CSV table of C-alpha atoms and ligand atoms in Angstrom, one decimal:
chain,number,residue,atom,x,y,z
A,258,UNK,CA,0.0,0.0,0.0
A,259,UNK,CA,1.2,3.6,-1.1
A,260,UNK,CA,-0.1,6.9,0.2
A,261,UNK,CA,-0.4,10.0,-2.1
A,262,UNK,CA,-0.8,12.7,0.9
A,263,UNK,CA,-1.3,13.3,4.2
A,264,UNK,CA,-5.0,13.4,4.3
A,265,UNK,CA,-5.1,9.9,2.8
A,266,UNK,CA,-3.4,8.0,5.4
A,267,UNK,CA,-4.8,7.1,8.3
A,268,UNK,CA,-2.4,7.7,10.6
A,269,UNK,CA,-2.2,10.9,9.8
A,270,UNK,CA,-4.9,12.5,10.0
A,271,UNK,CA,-5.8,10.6,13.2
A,272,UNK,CA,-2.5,11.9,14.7
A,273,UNK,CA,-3.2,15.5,13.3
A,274,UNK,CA,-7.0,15.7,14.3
A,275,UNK,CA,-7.3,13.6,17.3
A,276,UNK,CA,-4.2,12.3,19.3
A,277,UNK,CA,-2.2,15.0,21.1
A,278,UNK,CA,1.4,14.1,20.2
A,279,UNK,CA,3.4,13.0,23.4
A,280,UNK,CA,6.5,15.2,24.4
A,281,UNK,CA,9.2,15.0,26.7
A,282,UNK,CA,6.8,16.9,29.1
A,283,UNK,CA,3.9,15.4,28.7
A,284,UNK,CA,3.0,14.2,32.3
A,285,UNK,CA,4.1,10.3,33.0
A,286,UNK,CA,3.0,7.8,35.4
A,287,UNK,CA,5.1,7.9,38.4
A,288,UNK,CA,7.8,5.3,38.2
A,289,UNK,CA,9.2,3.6,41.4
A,290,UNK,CA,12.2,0.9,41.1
A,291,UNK,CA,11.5,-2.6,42.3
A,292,UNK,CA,12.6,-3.7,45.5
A,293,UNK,CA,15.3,-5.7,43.7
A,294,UNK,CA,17.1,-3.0,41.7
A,295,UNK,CA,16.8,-0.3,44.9
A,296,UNK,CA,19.7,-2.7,46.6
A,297,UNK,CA,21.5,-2.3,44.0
A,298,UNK,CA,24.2,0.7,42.9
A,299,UNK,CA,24.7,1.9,39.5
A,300,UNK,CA,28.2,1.2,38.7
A,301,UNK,CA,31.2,3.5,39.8
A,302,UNK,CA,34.0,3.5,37.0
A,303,UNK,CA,30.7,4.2,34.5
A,304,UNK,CA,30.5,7.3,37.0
A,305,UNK,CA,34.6,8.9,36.9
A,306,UNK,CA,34.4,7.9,33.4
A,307,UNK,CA,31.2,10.4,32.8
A,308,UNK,CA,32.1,13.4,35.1
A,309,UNK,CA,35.8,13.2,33.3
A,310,UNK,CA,33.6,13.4,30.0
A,311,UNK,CA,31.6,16.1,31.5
A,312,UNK,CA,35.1,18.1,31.7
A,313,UNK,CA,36.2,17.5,29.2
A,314,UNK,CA,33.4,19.0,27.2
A,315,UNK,CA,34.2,22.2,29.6
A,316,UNK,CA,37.6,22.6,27.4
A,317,UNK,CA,39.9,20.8,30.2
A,318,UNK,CA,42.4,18.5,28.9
A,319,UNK,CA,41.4,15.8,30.7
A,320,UNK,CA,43.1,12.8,31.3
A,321,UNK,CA,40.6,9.3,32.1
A,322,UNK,CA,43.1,6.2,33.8
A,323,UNK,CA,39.0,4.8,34.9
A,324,UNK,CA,38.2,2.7,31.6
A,325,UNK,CA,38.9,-1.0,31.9
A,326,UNK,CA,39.5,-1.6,28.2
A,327,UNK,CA,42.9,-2.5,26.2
A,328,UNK,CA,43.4,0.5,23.5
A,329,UNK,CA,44.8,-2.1,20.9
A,330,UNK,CA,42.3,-2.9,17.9
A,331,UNK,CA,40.9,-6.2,17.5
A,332,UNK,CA,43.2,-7.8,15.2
A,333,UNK,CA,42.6,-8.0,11.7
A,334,UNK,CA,42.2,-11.7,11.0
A,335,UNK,CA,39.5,-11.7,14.2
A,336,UNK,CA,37.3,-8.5,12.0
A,337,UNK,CA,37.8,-10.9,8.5
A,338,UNK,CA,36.0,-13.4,9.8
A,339,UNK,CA,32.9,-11.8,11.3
A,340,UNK,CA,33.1,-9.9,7.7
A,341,UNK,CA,33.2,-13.3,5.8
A,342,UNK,CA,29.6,-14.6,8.6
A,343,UNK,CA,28.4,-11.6,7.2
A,344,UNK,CA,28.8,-12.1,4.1
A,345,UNK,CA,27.9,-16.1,4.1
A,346,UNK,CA,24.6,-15.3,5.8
A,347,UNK,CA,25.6,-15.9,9.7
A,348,UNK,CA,23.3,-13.3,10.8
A,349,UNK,CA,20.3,-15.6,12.1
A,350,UNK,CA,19.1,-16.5,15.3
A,351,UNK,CA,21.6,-19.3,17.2
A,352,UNK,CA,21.4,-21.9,19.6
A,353,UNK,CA,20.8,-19.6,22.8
A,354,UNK,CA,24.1,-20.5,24.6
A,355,UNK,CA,26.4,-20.8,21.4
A,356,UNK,CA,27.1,-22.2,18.0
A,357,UNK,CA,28.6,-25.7,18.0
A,358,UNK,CA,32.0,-24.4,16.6
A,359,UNK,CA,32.3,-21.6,19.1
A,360,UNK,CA,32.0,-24.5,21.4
A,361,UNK,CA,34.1,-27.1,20.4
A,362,UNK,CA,36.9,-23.9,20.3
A,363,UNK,CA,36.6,-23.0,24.0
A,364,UNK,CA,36.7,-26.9,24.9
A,365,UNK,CA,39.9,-26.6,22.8
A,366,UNK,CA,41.2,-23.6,24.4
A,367,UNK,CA,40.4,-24.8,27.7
A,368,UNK,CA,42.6,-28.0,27.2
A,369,UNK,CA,45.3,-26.1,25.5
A,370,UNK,CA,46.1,-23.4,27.7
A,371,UNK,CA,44.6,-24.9,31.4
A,372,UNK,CA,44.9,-28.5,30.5
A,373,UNK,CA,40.9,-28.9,31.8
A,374,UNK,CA,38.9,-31.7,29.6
A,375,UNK,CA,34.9,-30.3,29.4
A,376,UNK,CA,32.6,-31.7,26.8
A,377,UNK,CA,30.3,-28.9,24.5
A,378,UNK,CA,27.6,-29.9,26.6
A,379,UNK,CA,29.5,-28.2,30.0
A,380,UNK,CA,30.1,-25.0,27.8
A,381,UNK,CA,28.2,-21.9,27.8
A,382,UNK,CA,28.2,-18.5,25.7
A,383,UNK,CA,27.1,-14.9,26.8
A,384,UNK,CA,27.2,-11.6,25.3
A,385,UNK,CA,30.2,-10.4,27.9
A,386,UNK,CA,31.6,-12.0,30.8
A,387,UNK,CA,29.8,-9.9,33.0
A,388,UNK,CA,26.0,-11.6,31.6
A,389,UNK,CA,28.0,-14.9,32.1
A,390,UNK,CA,28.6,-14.5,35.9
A,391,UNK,CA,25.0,-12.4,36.5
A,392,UNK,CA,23.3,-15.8,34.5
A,393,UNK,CA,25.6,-18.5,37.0
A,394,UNK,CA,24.1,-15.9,39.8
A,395,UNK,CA,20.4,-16.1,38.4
A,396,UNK,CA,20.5,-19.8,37.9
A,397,UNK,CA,21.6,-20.8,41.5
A,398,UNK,CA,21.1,-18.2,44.2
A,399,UNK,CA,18.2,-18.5,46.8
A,400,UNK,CA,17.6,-15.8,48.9
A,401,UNK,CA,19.8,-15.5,51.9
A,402,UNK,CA,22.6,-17.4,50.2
A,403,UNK,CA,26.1,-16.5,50.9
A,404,UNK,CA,28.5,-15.6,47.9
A,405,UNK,CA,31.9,-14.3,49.2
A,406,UNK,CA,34.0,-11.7,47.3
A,407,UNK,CA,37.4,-11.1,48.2
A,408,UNK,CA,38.5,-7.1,48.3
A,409,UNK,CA,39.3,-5.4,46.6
A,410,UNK,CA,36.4,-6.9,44.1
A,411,UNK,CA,35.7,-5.9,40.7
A,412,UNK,CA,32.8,-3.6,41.1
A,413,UNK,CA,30.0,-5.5,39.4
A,414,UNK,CA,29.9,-8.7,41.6
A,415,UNK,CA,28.5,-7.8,44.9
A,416,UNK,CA,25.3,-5.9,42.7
A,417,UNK,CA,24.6,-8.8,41.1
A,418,UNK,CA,24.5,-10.8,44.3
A,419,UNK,CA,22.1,-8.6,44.9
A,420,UNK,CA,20.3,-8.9,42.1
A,421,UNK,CA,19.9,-12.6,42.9
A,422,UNK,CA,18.7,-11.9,45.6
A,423,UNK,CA,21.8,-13.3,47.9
A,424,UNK,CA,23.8,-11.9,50.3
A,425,UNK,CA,27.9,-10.6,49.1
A,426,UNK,CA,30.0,-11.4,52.4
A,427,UNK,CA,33.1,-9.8,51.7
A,428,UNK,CA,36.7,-11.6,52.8
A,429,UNK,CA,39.5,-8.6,52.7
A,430,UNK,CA,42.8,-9.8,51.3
A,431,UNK,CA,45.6,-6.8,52.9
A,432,UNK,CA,47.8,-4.9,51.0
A,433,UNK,CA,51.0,-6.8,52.8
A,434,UNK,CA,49.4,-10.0,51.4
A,435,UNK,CA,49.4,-8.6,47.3
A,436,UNK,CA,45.2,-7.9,48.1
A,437,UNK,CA,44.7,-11.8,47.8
A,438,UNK,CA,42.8,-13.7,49.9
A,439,UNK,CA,44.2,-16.1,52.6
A,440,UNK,CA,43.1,-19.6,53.5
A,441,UNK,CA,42.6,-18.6,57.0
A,442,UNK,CA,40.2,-15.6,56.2
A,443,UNK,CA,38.4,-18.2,54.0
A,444,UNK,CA,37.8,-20.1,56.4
A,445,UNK,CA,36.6,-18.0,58.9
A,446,UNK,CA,34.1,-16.3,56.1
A,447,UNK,CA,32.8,-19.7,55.1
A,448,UNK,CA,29.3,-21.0,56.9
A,449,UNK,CA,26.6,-23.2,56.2
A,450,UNK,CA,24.6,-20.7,53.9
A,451,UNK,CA,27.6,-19.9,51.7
A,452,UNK,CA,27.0,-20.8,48.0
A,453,UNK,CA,29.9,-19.7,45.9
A,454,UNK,CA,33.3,-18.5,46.4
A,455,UNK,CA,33.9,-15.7,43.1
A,456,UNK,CA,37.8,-15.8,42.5
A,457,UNK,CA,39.6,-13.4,39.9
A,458,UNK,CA,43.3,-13.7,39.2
A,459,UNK,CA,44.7,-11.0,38.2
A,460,UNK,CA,42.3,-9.1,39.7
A,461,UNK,CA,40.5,-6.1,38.8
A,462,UNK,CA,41.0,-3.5,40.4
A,463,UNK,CA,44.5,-5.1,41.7
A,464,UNK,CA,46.3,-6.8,39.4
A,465,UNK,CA,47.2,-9.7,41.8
A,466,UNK,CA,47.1,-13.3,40.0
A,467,UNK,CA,47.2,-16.3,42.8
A,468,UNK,CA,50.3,-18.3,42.2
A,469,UNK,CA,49.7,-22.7,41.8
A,470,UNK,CA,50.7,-22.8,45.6
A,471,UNK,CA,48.0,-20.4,46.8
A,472,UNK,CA,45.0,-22.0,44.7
A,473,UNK,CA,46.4,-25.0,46.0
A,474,UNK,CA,46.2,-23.5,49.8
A,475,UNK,CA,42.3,-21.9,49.3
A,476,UNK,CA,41.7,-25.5,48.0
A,477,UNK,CA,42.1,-27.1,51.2
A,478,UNK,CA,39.5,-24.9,52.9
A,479,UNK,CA,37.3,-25.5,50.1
A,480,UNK,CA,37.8,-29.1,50.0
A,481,UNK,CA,36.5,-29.3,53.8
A,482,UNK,CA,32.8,-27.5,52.6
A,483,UNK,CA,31.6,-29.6,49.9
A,484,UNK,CA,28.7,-26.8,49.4
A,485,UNK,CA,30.3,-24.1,47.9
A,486,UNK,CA,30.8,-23.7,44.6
A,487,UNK,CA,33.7,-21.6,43.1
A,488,UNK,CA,33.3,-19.0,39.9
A,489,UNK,CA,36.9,-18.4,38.9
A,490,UNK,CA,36.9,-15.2,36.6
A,491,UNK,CA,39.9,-15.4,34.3
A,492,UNK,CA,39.2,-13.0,32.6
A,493,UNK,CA,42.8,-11.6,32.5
A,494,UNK,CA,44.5,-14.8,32.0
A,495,UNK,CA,46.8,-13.5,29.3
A,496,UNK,CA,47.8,-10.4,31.2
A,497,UNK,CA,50.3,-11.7,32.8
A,498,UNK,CA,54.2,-10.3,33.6
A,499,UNK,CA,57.6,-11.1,34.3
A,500,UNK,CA,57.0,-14.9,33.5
A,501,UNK,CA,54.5,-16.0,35.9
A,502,UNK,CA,52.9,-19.1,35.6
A,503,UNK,CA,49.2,-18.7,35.0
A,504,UNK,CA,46.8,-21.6,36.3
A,505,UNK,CA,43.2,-21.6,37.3
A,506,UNK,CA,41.8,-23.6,40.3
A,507,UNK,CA,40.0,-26.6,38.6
A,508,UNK,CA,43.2,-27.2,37.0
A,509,UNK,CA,45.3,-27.6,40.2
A,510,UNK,CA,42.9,-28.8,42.4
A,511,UNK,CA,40.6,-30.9,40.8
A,512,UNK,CA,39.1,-32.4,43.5
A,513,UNK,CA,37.0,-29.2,42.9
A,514,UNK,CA,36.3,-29.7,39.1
A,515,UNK,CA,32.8,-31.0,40.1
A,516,UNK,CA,31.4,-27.8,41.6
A,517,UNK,CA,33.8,-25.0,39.7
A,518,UNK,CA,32.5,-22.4,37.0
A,519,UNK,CA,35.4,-21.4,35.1
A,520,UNK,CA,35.2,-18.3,33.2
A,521,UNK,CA,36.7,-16.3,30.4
A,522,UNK,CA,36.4,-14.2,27.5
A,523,UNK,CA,37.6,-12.4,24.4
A,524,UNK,CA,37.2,-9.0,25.8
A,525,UNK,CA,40.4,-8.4,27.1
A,526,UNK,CA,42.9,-11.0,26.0
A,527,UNK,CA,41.9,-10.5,22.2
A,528,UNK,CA,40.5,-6.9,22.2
A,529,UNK,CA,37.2,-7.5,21.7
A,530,UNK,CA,35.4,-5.3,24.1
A,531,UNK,CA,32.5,-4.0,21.8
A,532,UNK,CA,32.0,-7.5,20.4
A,533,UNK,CA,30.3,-8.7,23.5
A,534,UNK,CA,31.4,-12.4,24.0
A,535,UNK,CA,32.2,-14.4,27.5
A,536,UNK,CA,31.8,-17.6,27.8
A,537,UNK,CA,32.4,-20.4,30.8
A,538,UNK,CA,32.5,-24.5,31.0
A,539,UNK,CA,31.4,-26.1,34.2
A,540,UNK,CA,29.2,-29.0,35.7
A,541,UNK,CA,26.5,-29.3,33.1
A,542,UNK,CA,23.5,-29.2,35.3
A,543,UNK,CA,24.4,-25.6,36.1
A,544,UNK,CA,25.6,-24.7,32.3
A,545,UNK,CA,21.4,-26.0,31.6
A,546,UNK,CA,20.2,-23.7,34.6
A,547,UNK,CA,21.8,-20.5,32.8
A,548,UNK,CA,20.6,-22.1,29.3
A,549,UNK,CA,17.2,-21.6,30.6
A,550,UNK,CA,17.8,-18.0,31.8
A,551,UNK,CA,19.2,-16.6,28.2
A,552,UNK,CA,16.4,-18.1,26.8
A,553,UNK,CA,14.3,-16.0,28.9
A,554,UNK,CA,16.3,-13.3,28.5
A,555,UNK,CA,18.6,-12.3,26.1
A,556,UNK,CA,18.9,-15.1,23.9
A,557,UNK,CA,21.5,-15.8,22.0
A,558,UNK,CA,24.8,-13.7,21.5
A,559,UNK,CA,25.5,-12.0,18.5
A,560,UNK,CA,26.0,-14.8,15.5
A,561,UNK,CA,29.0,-12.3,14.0
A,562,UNK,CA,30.4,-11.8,17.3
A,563,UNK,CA,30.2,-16.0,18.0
A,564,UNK,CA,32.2,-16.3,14.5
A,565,UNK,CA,34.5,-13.5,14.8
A,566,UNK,CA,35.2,-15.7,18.6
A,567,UNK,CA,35.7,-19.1,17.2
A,568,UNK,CA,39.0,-17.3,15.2
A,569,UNK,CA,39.9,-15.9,18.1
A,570,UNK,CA,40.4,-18.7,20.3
A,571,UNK,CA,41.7,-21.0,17.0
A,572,UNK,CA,43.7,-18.5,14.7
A,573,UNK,CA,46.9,-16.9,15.7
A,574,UNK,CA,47.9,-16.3,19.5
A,575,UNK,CA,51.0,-14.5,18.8
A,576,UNK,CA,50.2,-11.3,19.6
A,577,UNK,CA,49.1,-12.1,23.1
A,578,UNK,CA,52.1,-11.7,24.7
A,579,UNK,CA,54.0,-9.3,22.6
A,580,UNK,CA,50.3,-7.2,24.1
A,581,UNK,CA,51.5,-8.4,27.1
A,582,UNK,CA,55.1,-6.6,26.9
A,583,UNK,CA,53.7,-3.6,26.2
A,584,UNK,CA,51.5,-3.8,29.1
A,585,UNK,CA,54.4,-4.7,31.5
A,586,UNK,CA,56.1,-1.8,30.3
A,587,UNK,CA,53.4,0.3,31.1
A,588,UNK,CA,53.3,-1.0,34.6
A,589,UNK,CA,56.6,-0.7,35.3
A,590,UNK,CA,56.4,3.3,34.2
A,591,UNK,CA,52.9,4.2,36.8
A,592,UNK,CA,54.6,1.5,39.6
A,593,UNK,CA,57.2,4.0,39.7
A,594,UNK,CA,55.7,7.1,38.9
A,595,UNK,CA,53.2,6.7,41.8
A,596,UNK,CA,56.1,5.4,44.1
A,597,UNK,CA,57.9,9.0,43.4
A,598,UNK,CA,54.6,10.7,45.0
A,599,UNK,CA,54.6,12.0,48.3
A,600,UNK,CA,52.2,9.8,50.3
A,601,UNK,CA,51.0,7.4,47.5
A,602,UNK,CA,52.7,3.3,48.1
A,603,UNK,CA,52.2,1.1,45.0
A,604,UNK,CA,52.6,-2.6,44.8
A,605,UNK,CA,53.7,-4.2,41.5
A,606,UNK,CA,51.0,-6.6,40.4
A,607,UNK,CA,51.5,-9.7,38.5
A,608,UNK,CA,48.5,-9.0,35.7
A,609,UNK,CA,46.0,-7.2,34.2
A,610,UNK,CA,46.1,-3.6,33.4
A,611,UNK,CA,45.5,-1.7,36.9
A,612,UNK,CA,47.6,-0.8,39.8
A,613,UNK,CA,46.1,-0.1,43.7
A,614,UNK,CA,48.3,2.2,45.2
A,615,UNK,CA,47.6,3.1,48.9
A,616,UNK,CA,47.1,6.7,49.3
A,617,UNK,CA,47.4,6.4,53.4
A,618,UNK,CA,49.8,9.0,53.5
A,619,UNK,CA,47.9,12.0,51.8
A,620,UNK,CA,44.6,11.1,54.5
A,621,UNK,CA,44.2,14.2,56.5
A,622,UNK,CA,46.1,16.6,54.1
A,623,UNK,CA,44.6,19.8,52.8
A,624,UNK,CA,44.2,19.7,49.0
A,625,UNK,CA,45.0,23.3,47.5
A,626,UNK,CA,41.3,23.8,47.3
A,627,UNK,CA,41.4,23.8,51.2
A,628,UNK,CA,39.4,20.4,51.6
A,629,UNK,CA,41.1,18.1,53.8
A,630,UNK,CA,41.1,14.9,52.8
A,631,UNK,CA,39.6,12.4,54.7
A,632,UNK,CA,38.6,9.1,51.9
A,633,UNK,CA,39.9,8.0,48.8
A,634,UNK,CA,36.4,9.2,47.0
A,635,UNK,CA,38.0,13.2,48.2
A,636,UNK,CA,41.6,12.4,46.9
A,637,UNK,CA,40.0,11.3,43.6
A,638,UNK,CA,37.6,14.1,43.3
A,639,UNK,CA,40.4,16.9,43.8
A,640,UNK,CA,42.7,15.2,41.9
A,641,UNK,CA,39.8,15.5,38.9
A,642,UNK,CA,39.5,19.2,40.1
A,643,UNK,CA,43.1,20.2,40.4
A,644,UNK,CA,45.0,18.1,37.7
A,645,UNK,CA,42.1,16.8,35.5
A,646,UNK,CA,43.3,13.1,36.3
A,647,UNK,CA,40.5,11.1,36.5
A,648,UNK,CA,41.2,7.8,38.7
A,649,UNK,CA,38.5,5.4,40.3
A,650,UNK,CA,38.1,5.8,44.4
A,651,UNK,CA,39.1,2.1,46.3
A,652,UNK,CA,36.3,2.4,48.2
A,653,UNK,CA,34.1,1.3,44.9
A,654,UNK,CA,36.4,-1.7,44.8
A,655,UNK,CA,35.6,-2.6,48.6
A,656,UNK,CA,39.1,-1.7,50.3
A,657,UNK,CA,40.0,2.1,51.6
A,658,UNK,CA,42.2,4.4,51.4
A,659,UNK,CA,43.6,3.1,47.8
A,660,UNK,CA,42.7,4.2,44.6
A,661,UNK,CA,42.8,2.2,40.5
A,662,UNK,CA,44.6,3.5,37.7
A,663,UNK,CA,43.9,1.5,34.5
A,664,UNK,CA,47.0,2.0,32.6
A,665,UNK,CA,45.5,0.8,29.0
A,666,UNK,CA,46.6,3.7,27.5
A,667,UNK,CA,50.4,5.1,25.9
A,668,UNK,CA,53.5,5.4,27.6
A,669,UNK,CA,53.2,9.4,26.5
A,670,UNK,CA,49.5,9.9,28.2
A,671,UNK,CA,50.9,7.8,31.6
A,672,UNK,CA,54.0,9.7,31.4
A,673,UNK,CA,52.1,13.0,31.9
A,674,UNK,CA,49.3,11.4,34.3
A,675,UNK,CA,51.9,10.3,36.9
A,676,UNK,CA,53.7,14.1,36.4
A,677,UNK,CA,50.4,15.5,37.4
A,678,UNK,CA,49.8,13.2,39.9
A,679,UNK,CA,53.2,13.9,41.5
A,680,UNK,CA,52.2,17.9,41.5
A,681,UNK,CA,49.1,17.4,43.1
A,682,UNK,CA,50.1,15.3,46.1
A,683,UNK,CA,53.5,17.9,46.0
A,684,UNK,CA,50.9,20.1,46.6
A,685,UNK,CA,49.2,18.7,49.5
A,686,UNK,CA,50.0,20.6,53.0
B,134,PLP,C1,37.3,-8.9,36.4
B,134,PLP,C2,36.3,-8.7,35.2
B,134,PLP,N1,35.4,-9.7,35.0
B,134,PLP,C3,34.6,-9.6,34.0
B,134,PLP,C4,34.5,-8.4,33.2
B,134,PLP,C5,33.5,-8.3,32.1
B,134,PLP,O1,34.0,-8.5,30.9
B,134,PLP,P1,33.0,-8.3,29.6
B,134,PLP,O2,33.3,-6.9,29.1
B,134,PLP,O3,33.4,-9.4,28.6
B,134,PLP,O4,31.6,-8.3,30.0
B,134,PLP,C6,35.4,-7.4,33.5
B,134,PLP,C7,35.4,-6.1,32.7
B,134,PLP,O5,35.8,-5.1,33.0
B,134,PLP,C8,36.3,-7.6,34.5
B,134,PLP,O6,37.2,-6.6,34.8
């Protein structure tokens, strides 16, 4: 059907005669959260990484060390392939957890580079590793379940506790101990309502990665409380410096095999941020639980995204750790540009792309503005204020008075960061 004018349509004239058109004021209904989403917070590096926008757009050269994301491009044969699923007609609905190839290439990966055995049927796909450890949430938390997070956490896990309706119990791992978690404070945070342990090596917001030894240590706590479950989120497995040896808990203990949910993605190891793929392999009647939810919910992941995956994890892996270099590079240049700032103490991590420095020695200095400063969240908003260095606060990450850089970014912009840094605590009486 064609229309000639506007008279002749129906639409049209009804809009034009009848139907006052709704505007941006037009009065709504008045909209109140649900119970669920009021425990929850929105999330914290999203915030830094706005208000440093927000500066910006004021003229100020601002420079943003919030964003977790590598600045290297996908690589090139990764983008060919989701071209050539375009171009063969991949763009149809999938199975809702994965394609069969993208999961007969994780079950490859997994025995490759963790020497773990799964089947397709124990593997899962998500759009992100973050909707990967929200559906192993979903699919097994009751109310008043225990999940314990060591701190520093990454931000996203004690929210969507929450959002399943459990209970985060956090188990602080201290500075003196790299930020990682020790068998004995474990122990003490396990009881009979705690459902998962969620592990991350290296960590966000730290950078710690647990060495064989130490998984091997938390796995005799866990072996003595056959009902929790571990989540290990490896998501930064190929971050990794100075030659450390990289393992994963199922792998070193795996008396645990039968209740662990080992997880990964592309996102950070292959630049893949935007493409939106995570994926985990575990004891199957948990991978059919999550199944169930992204039916429900999202369904499937993006079919280019799955294909551009499957040459991720099977085509080259040379440029890993030459990413990695560059990385440890970058590390070495903020560990020792923070360590040159009055007041600031930064450990050398083993991974990722962040550093936690301690800023215990600027607490109860006055910033030039004449604000003392009495938390990390004041350091970090004077900082933004006074050198346009936008940083996250530690007290998002669960552990006070520290603060994360991500150093994803060139030598040149960290170079200039840590100078500014340096004049701003300088500047502290
Ligand atoms: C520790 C950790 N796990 C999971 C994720 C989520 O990754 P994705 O972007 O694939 O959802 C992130 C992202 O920042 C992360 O830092």
């Amino acid at each position: 059907m064609s229309f000639t004018s506007g008279t002749s349509n129906p639409l049209t004239r009804s809009f034009a005669t009848d139907t006052p058109i709704p505007s941006a004021g037009t009065l709504m209904a008045p909209f109140s959260e649900s119970e669920t989403l009021k425990r929850v917070k929105p999330s914290p590096t999203l915030a830094v990484t706005a208000k440093a926008r927000a500066l910006a757009r004021e003229g100020k050269k601002v420079i943003s060390l919030g964003a977790g994301e590598p600045d290297f491009d996908t690589p090139e044969n990764i983008c060919d392939a989701a071209i050539k699923a375009i171009k063969r007609g991949e763009t149809r609905y999938t199975d809702v957890d994965g394609i069969p190839e993208l999961k007969a290439a994780i079950v490859a990966k997994f025995k490759r580079e963790n020497g773990l055995d799964y089947a397709t049927t124990q593997v899962s796909v998500s759009p992100g590793g973050k909707p990967v450890i929200y559906n192993a949430m979903m699919a097994s938390v009751n109310v008043g379940d225990e999940v314990i997070i060591p701190a520093p956490y990454w931000v996203s896990y004690p929210d969507m506790v929450l959002l399943a309706g459990g209970t985060p119990v956090f188990a602080v791992g201290e500075m003196a101990d790299g930020f990682k978690l020790k068998p004995e404070t474990l122990e003490a945070a396990i009881t009979p309502k705690t459902k998962w342990l969620i592990l991350n090596s290296p960590s966000n917001p730290s950078g710690a990665a647990y060495t064989e030894a130490e998984l091997k240590a938390l796995g005799e706590v866990l072996k003595k409380h056959p009902q929790v479950w571990i989540l290990t989120d490896d998501m930064y497995e190929h971050l990794i410096f100075d030659g450390f040896k990289y393992t994963t808990i199922a792998q070193v203990v795996p008396e645990l095999y039968g209740r662990t949910l080992t997880m990964n993605g592309v996102s950070k190891a292959y630049s893949m941020t935007g493409w939106r793929i995570g994926y985990c392999a575990g004891p199957e009647p948990l991978i059919k639980a999550m199944s169930k939810i992204i039916s429900q919910s999202t369904s499937n992941p993006c079919s280019i995204a799955q294909w551009a995956a499957v040459e991720a994890l099977n085509g080259p892996q040379d440029f890993i750790p030459e990413r990695a270099a560059v990385f440890q590079k970058r590390r070495d240049l903020v560990v020792a540009g923070l360590n040159a700032c009055e007041g600031i103490t930064c450990p050398t991590p083993e991974g990722a792309f962040y550093v936690y420095p301690s800023i215990e020695g600027v607490i109860g200095k006055t910033a030039p503005s004449g604000k003392v400063i009495m938390t990390d969240e004041d350091f970090a908003s004077e900082l933004l204020q006074t050198e346009t260095v936008a940083v996250v606060h530690g007290a998002a990450f669960g552990l006070s008075p520290f603060f994360r850089i991500s150093y994803a970014t060139s030598e040149a912009v960290l170079t200039e960061a840590c100078e500014r840094i340096q004049r701003f605590c300088a500047s502290l009486k």
